[in-house]
């Protein structure tokens, strides 16, 4: 299975600032996603990161708030813009690797953001 | 709107006991039901999954029971061990797609 590295692993941010989270995979993957895991809540899909084109966002998430890049098959970034305390959450990168089975998601360890 | 409802929110089981976590869904188009296990500080990892053409799937001490008519599925952990202490998420997707709808999770503690 793919090995995913996320940076930063955690951060404390000030209201109104933006933070970019990086996701690096050790091998080429077919699909990359970004999830949010709020305290005591389930995992919610934010968007699918598409290589070389705009990400596909789920209902309730917009590009202005969560811009995403995916310049190649192994790397993606998620930016949380103009943060508020409600954005305090764990942000998880996940991937599907070709040949792993259509639905086998592998997750990174997550980036825990606290917004003051 | 929560498409997959999971219970209980937390569970304490003695070592050697059986842990049971239940999930229910409404969308009959769901056709893939995985369970993920998450340890503190780690991302969720696929534990076991089932499709609706079978009623039960077993992998070691972990078993999924699936009741299509009741739109329910459950995870049974036999001979629970302290190392099984983690958060467990059920999920569902349709058309065997990648867009998983997760339950809210169950925090399991297995006491020695």
Short mmCIF file of C-alpha atoms in Angstrom, two decimals, chain A:
data_model
loop_
_atom_site.label_atom_id
_atom_site.label_comp_id
_atom_site.label_asym_id
_atom_site.label_seq_id
_atom_site.Cartn_x
_atom_site.Cartn_y
_atom_site.Cartn_z
CA UNK A 1 0.00 0.00 0.00
CA UNK A 2 1.03 3.60 -0.46
CA UNK A 3 2.89 5.49 2.28
CA UNK A 4 1.58 9.01 2.82
CA UNK A 5 3.46 11.84 4.50
CA UNK A 6 1.58 14.93 5.61
CA UNK A 7 3.06 18.21 6.75
CA UNK A 8 2.57 19.82 9.15
CA UNK A 9 1.39 17.15 11.55
CA UNK A 10 -0.11 19.85 13.73
CA UNK A 11 -0.21 23.61 13.95
CA UNK A 12 -1.76 26.41 15.92
CA UNK A 13 -2.98 29.25 13.76
CA UNK A 14 -4.39 32.69 14.27
CA UNK A 15 -7.83 33.66 13.07
CA UNK A 16 -7.80 35.17 9.59
CA UNK A 17 -4.60 33.50 8.44
CA UNK A 18 -4.18 30.72 5.89
CA UNK A 19 -2.26 27.47 6.14
CA UNK A 20 -1.16 25.05 3.45
CA UNK A 21 -0.99 21.33 4.16
CA UNK A 22 1.21 19.13 2.02
CA UNK A 23 0.60 15.50 1.10
CA UNK A 24 3.41 13.43 -0.41
CA UNK A 25 2.93 9.83 -1.50
CA UNK A 26 5.79 7.39 -2.00
CA UNK A 27 4.38 6.08 -5.28
CA UNK A 28 2.10 7.17 -8.08
CA UNK A 29 -1.57 6.95 -7.20
CA UNK A 30 -4.66 7.20 -9.33
CA UNK A 31 -6.73 9.33 -7.00
CA UNK A 32 -6.07 11.71 -4.13
CA UNK A 33 -8.62 13.13 -1.74
CA UNK A 34 -8.83 15.51 1.18
CA UNK A 35 -11.02 14.71 4.18
CA UNK A 36 -11.87 16.66 7.31
CA UNK A 37 -12.31 15.01 10.68
CA UNK A 38 -13.87 17.32 13.23
CA UNK A 39 -13.73 16.46 16.93
CA UNK A 40 -16.25 13.74 17.69
CA UNK A 41 -17.48 13.74 14.12
CA UNK A 42 -17.15 11.45 11.15
CA UNK A 43 -14.78 11.93 8.26
CA UNK A 44 -16.15 14.27 5.61
CA UNK A 45 -14.86 14.39 2.05
CA UNK A 46 -13.80 17.91 1.11
CA UNK A 47 -12.68 17.34 -2.46
CA UNK A 48 -10.98 15.14 -4.99
CA UNK A 49 -7.61 16.49 -6.06
CA UNK A 50 -7.29 16.20 -9.84
CA UNK A 51 -3.90 16.19 -11.45
CA UNK A 52 -3.32 19.28 -13.53
CA UNK A 53 -6.84 20.61 -13.21
CA UNK A 54 -9.22 22.11 -10.69
CA UNK A 55 -10.27 19.95 -7.77
CA UNK A 56 -13.78 18.54 -7.54
CA UNK A 57 -15.45 19.84 -4.39
CA UNK A 58 -18.20 18.22 -2.37
CA UNK A 59 -21.32 20.04 -1.33
CA UNK A 60 -20.57 22.61 1.33
CA UNK A 61 -16.93 23.12 0.36
CA UNK A 62 -15.69 25.81 -2.02
CA UNK A 63 -12.44 26.54 -3.79
CA UNK A 64 -12.03 29.98 -2.28
CA UNK A 65 -11.96 28.49 1.21
CA UNK A 66 -10.08 25.28 0.43
CA UNK A 67 -7.87 25.74 -2.64
CA UNK A 68 -6.24 22.49 -3.70
CA UNK A 69 -3.36 21.76 -6.01
CA UNK A 70 -2.14 18.50 -7.48
CA UNK A 71 0.79 19.14 -9.82
CA UNK A 72 1.70 15.45 -10.28
CA UNK A 73 0.70 11.89 -9.36
CA UNK A 74 2.40 11.89 -5.96
CA UNK A 75 1.82 15.32 -4.42
CA UNK A 76 -1.06 17.54 -3.40
CA UNK A 77 -1.67 20.55 -1.19
CA UNK A 78 -4.73 21.78 0.65
CA UNK A 79 -4.92 25.37 1.84
CA UNK A 80 -7.32 26.39 4.55
CA UNK A 81 -7.95 30.08 3.90
CA UNK A 82 -9.01 32.89 6.20
CA UNK A 83 -9.26 30.50 9.11
CA UNK A 84 -11.76 30.75 11.93
CA UNK A 85 -12.03 28.62 15.09
CA UNK A 86 -14.66 26.51 13.28
CA UNK A 87 -11.87 25.29 10.98
CA UNK A 88 -10.13 23.61 13.89
CA UNK A 89 -10.01 20.03 12.75
CA UNK A 90 -7.87 17.19 11.50
CA UNK A 91 -7.31 17.31 7.75
CA UNK A 92 -6.51 13.99 6.13
CA UNK A 93 -5.03 13.21 2.78
CA UNK A 94 -6.10 9.89 1.29
CA UNK A 95 -5.28 8.02 -1.89
CA UNK A 96 -6.36 5.14 -4.04
CA UNK A 97 -3.53 3.29 -5.69
CA UNK A 98 -4.02 1.45 -8.96
CA UNK A 99 -4.50 -2.25 -8.35
CA UNK A 100 -5.39 -1.83 -4.68
CA UNK A 101 -9.08 -2.28 -5.23
CA UNK A 102 -11.50 0.39 -6.30
CA UNK A 103 -12.52 1.44 -2.82
CA UNK A 104 -9.42 0.86 -0.73
CA UNK A 105 -8.58 4.26 0.67
CA UNK A 106 -5.22 4.74 2.35
CA UNK A 107 -5.06 7.68 4.73
CA UNK A 108 -2.22 9.83 5.93
CA UNK A 109 -1.79 10.47 9.64
CA UNK A 110 -3.51 13.82 9.31
CA UNK A 111 -2.74 17.44 10.08
CA UNK A 112 -4.31 18.71 13.29
CA UNK A 113 -5.10 22.41 13.06
CA UNK A 114 -6.13 24.54 15.99
CA UNK A 115 -7.36 28.04 15.17
CA UNK A 116 -7.34 30.59 17.97
#
